[in-house]
Coordinates of N, CA and C in Angstrom, one line a residue:
M1 N -54.2 57.1 -42.1 CA -53.0 57.9 -42.4 C -52.4 57.3 -43.7
F2 N -51.8 56.1 -43.7 CA -51.2 55.6 -44.8 C -52.1 54.6 -45.5
Q3 N -53.3 55.1 -45.9 CA -54.2 54.2 -46.7 C -53.8 54.2 -48.1
K4 N -54.1 53.2 -48.8 CA -53.8 53.0 -50.2 C -54.5 54.1 -51.1
S5 N -55.7 54.5 -50.7 CA -56.4 55.5 -51.5 C -55.8 56.9 -51.4
N6 N -55.0 57.1 -50.3 CA -54.3 58.4 -50.2 C -53.2 58.6 -51.2
W7 N -52.6 57.4 -51.6 CA -51.5 57.5 -52.5 C -52.0 57.6 -54.0
K8 N -53.3 57.3 -54.2 CA -53.8 57.3 -55.6 C -54.2 58.7 -56.0
E9 N -54.2 59.7 -55.1 CA -54.6 61.0 -55.5 C -53.5 61.6 -56.4
P10 N -53.9 62.6 -57.3 CA -53.0 63.1 -58.2 C -51.9 64.0 -57.5
I11 N -50.7 63.9 -58.1 CA -49.6 64.8 -57.6 C -49.4 65.9 -58.6
Y12 N -49.5 67.1 -58.3 CA -49.2 68.2 -59.2 C -47.7 68.6 -59.2
K13 N -47.2 68.7 -60.4 CA -45.8 68.9 -60.5 C -45.3 70.3 -59.9
S14 N -46.1 71.3 -60.0 CA -45.7 72.5 -59.4 C -45.7 72.4 -57.9
D15 N -46.6 71.7 -57.3 CA -46.6 71.5 -55.8 C -45.4 70.7 -55.4
L16 N -45.1 69.6 -56.2 CA -44.0 68.8 -55.8 C -42.7 69.5 -55.9
R17 N -42.5 70.3 -57.0 CA -41.3 71.1 -57.1 C -41.1 72.1 -56.0
K18 N -42.1 72.7 -55.6 CA -42.0 73.7 -54.5 C -41.8 73.0 -53.2
V19 N -42.4 71.8 -52.9 CA -42.1 71.1 -51.7 C -40.6 70.6 -51.7
L20 N -40.1 70.1 -52.8 CA -38.7 69.6 -52.8 C -37.8 70.8 -52.6
L21 N -38.0 71.9 -53.3 CA -37.1 73.1 -53.1 C -37.2 73.7 -51.8
Y22 N -38.4 74.0 -51.3 CA -38.5 74.6 -49.9 C -38.0 73.6 -48.8
G23 N -38.3 72.4 -49.0 CA -37.9 71.4 -47.9 C -36.4 71.3 -47.9
L24 N -35.7 71.2 -49.0 CA -34.3 71.0 -49.1 C -33.6 72.3 -48.6
L25 N -34.0 73.5 -49.1 CA -33.4 74.7 -48.7 C -33.6 75.0 -47.2
T26 N -34.8 74.7 -46.7 CA -35.0 74.9 -45.3 C -34.2 74.0 -44.4
A27 N -34.1 72.7 -44.9 CA -33.3 71.7 -44.1 C -31.9 72.2 -44.0
I28 N -31.3 72.6 -45.1 CA -29.9 73.0 -45.1 C -29.6 74.2 -44.3
L29 N -30.4 75.3 -44.6 CA -30.2 76.6 -43.9 C -30.5 76.5 -42.4
V30 N -31.6 75.9 -42.0 CA -32.0 75.9 -40.6 C -31.1 74.8 -39.9
G31 N -30.7 73.8 -40.6 CA -29.7 72.9 -40.0 C -28.4 73.5 -39.7
I32 N -27.9 74.4 -40.5 CA -26.7 75.1 -40.2 C -26.9 76.1 -39.0
L33 N -28.0 76.8 -39.0 CA -28.4 77.6 -37.9 C -28.6 76.9 -36.6
G34 N -29.2 75.7 -36.7 CA -29.5 74.9 -35.5 C -28.2 74.3 -34.9
G35 N -27.2 74.0 -35.8 CA -25.9 73.5 -35.4 C -25.2 74.6 -34.6
A36 N -25.2 75.8 -35.1 CA -24.6 76.9 -34.4 C -25.2 77.2 -33.1
L37 N -26.6 77.1 -33.0 CA -27.3 77.3 -31.8 C -27.0 76.2 -30.8
D38 N -26.9 74.9 -31.2 CA -26.5 73.9 -30.3 C -25.1 74.0 -29.8
Y39 N -24.2 74.5 -30.6 CA -22.8 74.7 -30.2 C -22.8 75.9 -29.1
A40 N -23.6 76.9 -29.4 CA -23.6 78.0 -28.4 C -24.2 77.5 -27.0
L41 N -25.1 76.6 -27.1 CA -25.7 76.0 -25.9 C -24.7 75.0 -25.2
Y42 N -23.9 74.4 -26.1 CA -22.9 73.4 -25.6 C -21.8 74.2 -24.8
L43 N -21.5 75.4 -25.2 CA -20.5 76.3 -24.5 C -21.0 76.6 -23.1
V44 N -22.3 76.7 -22.8 CA -22.8 76.9 -21.5 C -23.2 75.7 -20.8
N45 N -22.8 74.5 -21.3 CA -23.0 73.2 -20.7 C -24.5 72.8 -20.7
F46 N -25.3 73.1 -21.7 CA -26.7 72.8 -21.9 C -26.7 71.9 -23.1
N47 N -26.8 70.5 -22.9 CA -26.7 69.6 -24.0 C -28.0 69.1 -24.6
I48 N -29.1 69.7 -24.4 CA -30.3 69.4 -25.0 C -30.4 70.1 -26.4
S49 N -30.8 69.4 -27.4 CA -30.8 69.9 -28.8 C -32.0 70.8 -29.0
I50 N -31.8 72.1 -28.9 CA -32.9 73.1 -29.2 C -32.9 73.3 -30.7
G51 N -31.8 73.1 -31.4 CA -31.7 73.3 -32.8 C -32.5 72.3 -33.6
L52 N -32.7 71.1 -33.0 CA -33.5 70.1 -33.6 C -35.0 70.5 -33.6
I53 N -35.4 71.0 -32.5 CA -36.8 71.5 -32.4 C -37.1 72.6 -33.4
L54 N -36.1 73.6 -33.5 CA -36.2 74.7 -34.5 C -36.2 74.1 -35.9
L55 N -35.4 73.1 -36.2 CA -35.4 72.5 -37.5 C -36.7 71.8 -37.8
A56 N -37.3 71.1 -36.9 CA -38.5 70.4 -37.1 C -39.7 71.4 -37.4
I57 N -39.7 72.5 -36.6 CA -40.8 73.5 -36.8 C -40.6 74.2 -38.2
A58 N -39.4 74.5 -38.5 CA -39.1 75.2 -39.8 C -39.4 74.4 -41.0
V59 N -39.0 73.1 -41.0 CA -39.2 72.2 -42.1 C -40.7 71.9 -42.2
G60 N -41.4 71.7 -41.1 CA -42.8 71.4 -41.2 C -43.6 72.6 -41.7
I61 N -43.3 73.8 -41.2 CA -44.1 75.0 -41.7 C -43.8 75.3 -43.2
M62 N -42.5 75.2 -43.6 CA -42.2 75.5 -45.0 C -42.8 74.5 -46.0
I63 N -42.8 73.2 -45.6 CA -43.5 72.2 -46.5 C -45.0 72.5 -46.5
R64 N -45.6 72.8 -45.4 CA -47.0 73.1 -45.5 C -47.3 74.3 -46.3
R65 N -46.5 75.3 -46.3 CA -46.7 76.5 -47.2 C -46.3 76.2 -48.6
A66 N -45.6 75.2 -48.9 CA -45.2 74.9 -50.3 C -46.3 74.3 -51.2
Y67 N -47.2 73.6 -50.7 CA -48.2 73.0 -51.6 C -49.5 73.6 -51.4
F68 N -50.3 73.5 -52.5 CA -51.6 74.0 -52.5 C -52.7 72.9 -52.4
N69 N -52.4 71.8 -53.1 CA -53.3 70.6 -53.0 C -52.6 69.6 -52.2
Y70 N -53.3 69.1 -51.2 CA -52.7 68.1 -50.3 C -52.5 66.7 -51.0
H71 N -51.3 66.1 -50.7 CA -51.1 64.7 -51.0 C -50.3 64.1 -49.9
I72 N -50.5 62.9 -49.6 CA -49.8 62.2 -48.5 C -48.3 62.2 -48.7
L73 N -47.8 62.3 -49.9 CA -46.4 62.3 -50.1 C -45.6 63.5 -49.5
Y74 N -46.3 64.6 -49.4 CA -45.6 65.8 -48.9 C -45.3 65.7 -47.4
P75 N -46.2 65.3 -46.5 CA -45.7 65.1 -45.2 C -44.7 64.0 -45.0
V76 N -44.8 62.9 -45.8 CA -43.8 61.8 -45.8 C -42.5 62.4 -46.2
L77 N -42.4 63.3 -47.1 CA -41.1 63.9 -47.5 C -40.5 64.7 -46.5
S78 N -41.3 65.2 -45.5 CA -40.8 66.0 -44.5 C -39.8 65.3 -43.6
I79 N -39.9 63.9 -43.5 CA -39.1 63.1 -42.6 C -37.7 63.0 -43.2
P80 N -37.5 62.7 -44.5 CA -36.1 62.8 -45.1 C -35.5 64.2 -45.1
F81 N -36.3 65.2 -45.3 CA -35.8 66.5 -45.2 C -35.3 66.8 -43.8
L82 N -36.0 66.3 -42.8 CA -35.6 66.5 -41.4 C -34.3 65.8 -41.1
L83 N -34.1 64.6 -41.7 CA -32.8 63.9 -41.6 C -31.7 64.6 -42.3
V84 N -31.9 65.2 -43.5 CA -30.9 66.0 -44.1 C -30.6 67.2 -43.3
G85 N -31.6 67.9 -42.7 CA -31.3 69.0 -41.9 C -30.5 68.6 -40.6
L86 N -30.8 67.4 -40.1 CA -30.1 66.9 -38.9 C -28.7 66.6 -39.2
L87 N -28.4 66.2 -40.5 CA -27.0 65.9 -40.9 C -26.3 67.2 -41.0
F88 N -26.9 68.3 -41.5 CA -26.2 69.6 -41.6 C -26.1 70.2 -40.2
L89 N -27.0 69.9 -39.3 CA -26.9 70.4 -38.0 C -25.7 69.8 -37.3
H90 N -25.5 68.5 -37.4 CA -24.4 67.9 -36.8 C -23.0 68.2 -37.5
F91 N -23.0 68.4 -38.8 CA -21.8 68.9 -39.5 C -21.4 70.2 -38.9
T92 N -22.3 71.1 -38.8 CA -22.0 72.5 -38.3 C -21.6 72.4 -36.8
Y93 N -22.2 71.6 -36.0 CA -21.9 71.5 -34.6 C -20.5 70.9 -34.4
Y94 N -20.2 69.8 -35.1 CA -18.8 69.2 -34.9 C -17.8 70.0 -35.7
S95 N -18.1 70.8 -36.7 CA -17.2 71.7 -37.3 C -16.7 72.8 -36.3
F96 N -17.7 73.3 -35.5 CA -17.3 74.3 -34.5 C -16.5 73.6 -33.4
I97 N -16.8 72.4 -33.1 CA -16.1 71.8 -32.0 C -14.6 71.4 -32.4
F98 N -14.5 70.8 -33.6 CA -13.2 70.4 -34.1 C -12.4 71.6 -34.8
G99 N -13.1 72.6 -35.2 CA -12.5 73.7 -35.8 C -12.2 73.6 -37.3
D100 N -12.6 72.5 -37.9 CA -12.2 72.3 -39.3 C -13.4 71.5 -40.0
V101 N -13.9 72.0 -41.1 CA -15.0 71.4 -41.8 C -14.5 70.2 -42.5
L102 N -13.4 70.2 -43.2 CA -12.9 69.0 -43.9 C -12.5 67.9 -43.0
F103 N -12.0 68.2 -41.8 CA -11.8 67.1 -40.8 C -13.1 66.5 -40.4
T104 N -14.1 67.3 -40.2 CA -15.4 66.8 -39.7 C -16.0 65.9 -40.8
I105 N -16.0 66.3 -42.0 CA -16.6 65.5 -43.1 C -15.9 64.2 -43.4
S106 N -14.5 64.2 -43.1 CA -13.8 63.0 -43.4 C -13.9 61.9 -42.3
Q107 N -14.4 62.3 -41.2 CA -14.6 61.3 -40.1 C -15.8 60.4 -40.3
P108 N -15.6 59.1 -40.3 CA -16.8 58.2 -40.5 C -17.8 58.2 -39.4
Y109 N -17.4 58.5 -38.2 CA -18.3 58.4 -37.0 C -19.3 59.5 -37.0
V110 N -19.0 60.6 -37.7 CA -20.0 61.7 -37.7 C -21.3 61.4 -38.5
Y111 N -21.1 60.5 -39.5 CA -22.3 60.1 -40.2 C -23.2 59.2 -39.4
L112 N -22.7 58.5 -38.5 CA -23.5 57.6 -37.6 C -24.0 58.3 -36.4
W113 N -23.2 59.3 -35.9 CA -23.6 60.0 -34.7 C -24.9 60.8 -34.9
Y114 N -25.1 61.3 -36.0 CA -26.3 62.2 -36.2 C -27.6 61.5 -36.0
V115 N -27.6 60.2 -36.1 CA -28.9 59.5 -35.9 C -28.9 58.9 -34.5
E116 N -27.8 58.4 -34.0 CA -27.8 57.7 -32.7 C -27.3 58.6 -31.6
M117 N -27.1 59.9 -31.7 CA -26.6 60.7 -30.7 C -27.5 60.7 -29.4
P118 N -28.8 60.8 -29.5 CA -29.6 60.8 -28.3 C -29.4 59.5 -27.5
V119 N -29.3 58.4 -28.1 CA -29.0 57.1 -27.4 C -27.6 57.1 -26.8
L120 N -26.6 57.6 -27.5 CA -25.3 57.7 -27.0 C -25.2 58.5 -25.8
N121 N -25.9 59.6 -25.7 CA -25.9 60.5 -24.5 C -26.4 59.7 -23.3
L122 N -27.5 59.0 -23.5 CA -28.0 58.2 -22.4 C -27.0 57.1 -22.0
I123 N -26.4 56.4 -22.9 CA -25.5 55.3 -22.6 C -24.3 55.9 -21.9
N124 N -23.8 57.1 -22.3 CA -22.6 57.7 -21.6 C -23.0 58.1 -20.2
G125 N -24.3 58.5 -20.0 CA -24.7 58.8 -18.6 C -24.8 57.6 -17.7
I126 N -25.1 56.5 -18.3 CA -25.2 55.2 -17.5 C -23.8 54.7 -17.3
K127 N -22.9 54.8 -18.2 CA -21.5 54.3 -18.0 C -20.8 55.1 -16.9
E128 N -20.9 56.4 -17.0 CA -20.3 57.2 -15.9 C -21.5 57.6 -15.1
P129 N -21.7 57.1 -13.9 CA -22.9 57.3 -13.1 C -23.1 58.8 -12.8
N130 N -23.7 59.5 -13.7 CA -24.0 60.9 -13.6 C -25.5 61.1 -13.9
T131 N -26.3 61.5 -12.9 CA -27.7 61.6 -13.1 C -28.0 62.8 -14.1
L132 N -27.2 63.8 -14.1 CA -27.5 64.9 -15.0 C -27.4 64.5 -16.5
Y133 N -26.4 63.6 -16.8 CA -26.3 63.1 -18.2 C -27.4 62.1 -18.5
I134 N -27.9 61.4 -17.6 CA -29.0 60.5 -17.8 C -30.3 61.3 -18.1
I135 N -30.5 62.3 -17.3 CA -31.6 63.2 -17.6 C -31.5 63.9 -18.9
Y136 N -30.3 64.4 -19.3 CA -30.1 64.9 -20.6 C -30.4 63.9 -21.7
G137 N -29.9 62.7 -21.5 CA -30.2 61.6 -22.5 C -31.6 61.3 -22.7
I138 N -32.4 61.3 -21.6 CA -33.8 61.0 -21.7 C -34.5 62.1 -22.4
F139 N -34.2 63.4 -22.0 CA -34.8 64.5 -22.7 C -34.4 64.6 -24.1
D140 N -33.2 64.2 -24.5 CA -32.8 64.2 -25.9 C -33.5 63.2 -26.7
I141 N -33.8 62.0 -26.1 CA -34.6 61.0 -26.8 C -36.0 61.4 -27.0
V142 N -36.6 62.1 -26.0 CA -37.9 62.6 -26.1 C -38.0 63.7 -27.2
I143 N -37.1 64.6 -27.2 CA -37.1 65.7 -28.1 C -36.9 65.1 -29.5
F144 N -36.0 64.1 -29.7 CA -35.7 63.5 -31.0 C -37.0 62.9 -31.6
A145 N -37.7 62.1 -30.8 CA -38.9 61.5 -31.2 C -40.0 62.5 -31.5
F146 N -40.1 63.5 -30.6 CA -41.2 64.6 -30.7 C -40.9 65.4 -31.9
S147 N -39.7 65.7 -32.3 CA -39.4 66.5 -33.4 C -39.8 65.9 -34.7
F148 N -39.6 64.6 -34.9 CA -40.1 63.9 -36.1 C -41.6 63.8 -36.2
W149 N -42.2 63.5 -35.1 CA -43.7 63.5 -35.0 C -44.3 64.9 -35.3
Y150 N -43.7 65.9 -34.7 CA -44.3 67.2 -34.9 C -44.0 67.8 -36.3
C151 N -42.9 67.4 -36.9 CA -42.6 67.9 -38.2 C -43.6 67.3 -39.2
Y152 N -43.9 66.0 -39.0 CA -44.9 65.3 -39.8 C -46.3 66.0 -39.7
R153 N -46.7 66.3 -38.4 CA -48.0 66.9 -38.2 C -48.0 68.3 -38.7
L154 N -47.0 69.1 -38.6 CA -47.0 70.4 -39.1 C -47.1 70.4 -40.6
S155 N -46.3 69.5 -41.3 CA -46.4 69.5 -42.7 C -47.7 69.0 -43.3
K156 N -48.4 68.2 -42.4 CA -49.7 67.7 -42.8 C -50.8 68.8 -42.7
G157 N -50.5 69.8 -41.9 CA -51.5 70.9 -41.8 C -52.2 70.9 -40.5
R158 N -51.8 70.0 -39.6 CA -52.5 69.9 -38.2 C -51.4 70.1 -37.2
S159 N -51.5 71.1 -36.4 CA -50.4 71.2 -35.3 C -50.9 70.9 -34.0

């Protein structure tokens, strides 16, 4: 996978530009859509992040469609794009919860929560002995790990 010979292949500028453009736009737009979907599911007390799965599938497919000649850099770039999309997903989600975008952006904990949210859900389920939150936390960690793996696989061209 990460062999040194894979990095020595030529990178074509047109492919790289399309991967950067498609990946960033998809991450931002689907991240906003995923945050709205997660908030709608939060309203019915379903705390598993379906928006993250949607984001991983969209970023992986769009990066795969963006390049013509394969290079190992393109699937590796899908992971930072997924993190950017996850940031926008959480900005949208907490903007709906708090009701104000500027308040959400100014809070320092929002920048940390978007990466450690699955673990925090599990910890909160253990602190308050509630088996439903523990199950939600375990499912959220599995979905979090699966989404990063699946986004890489989709952008590589193998699903």
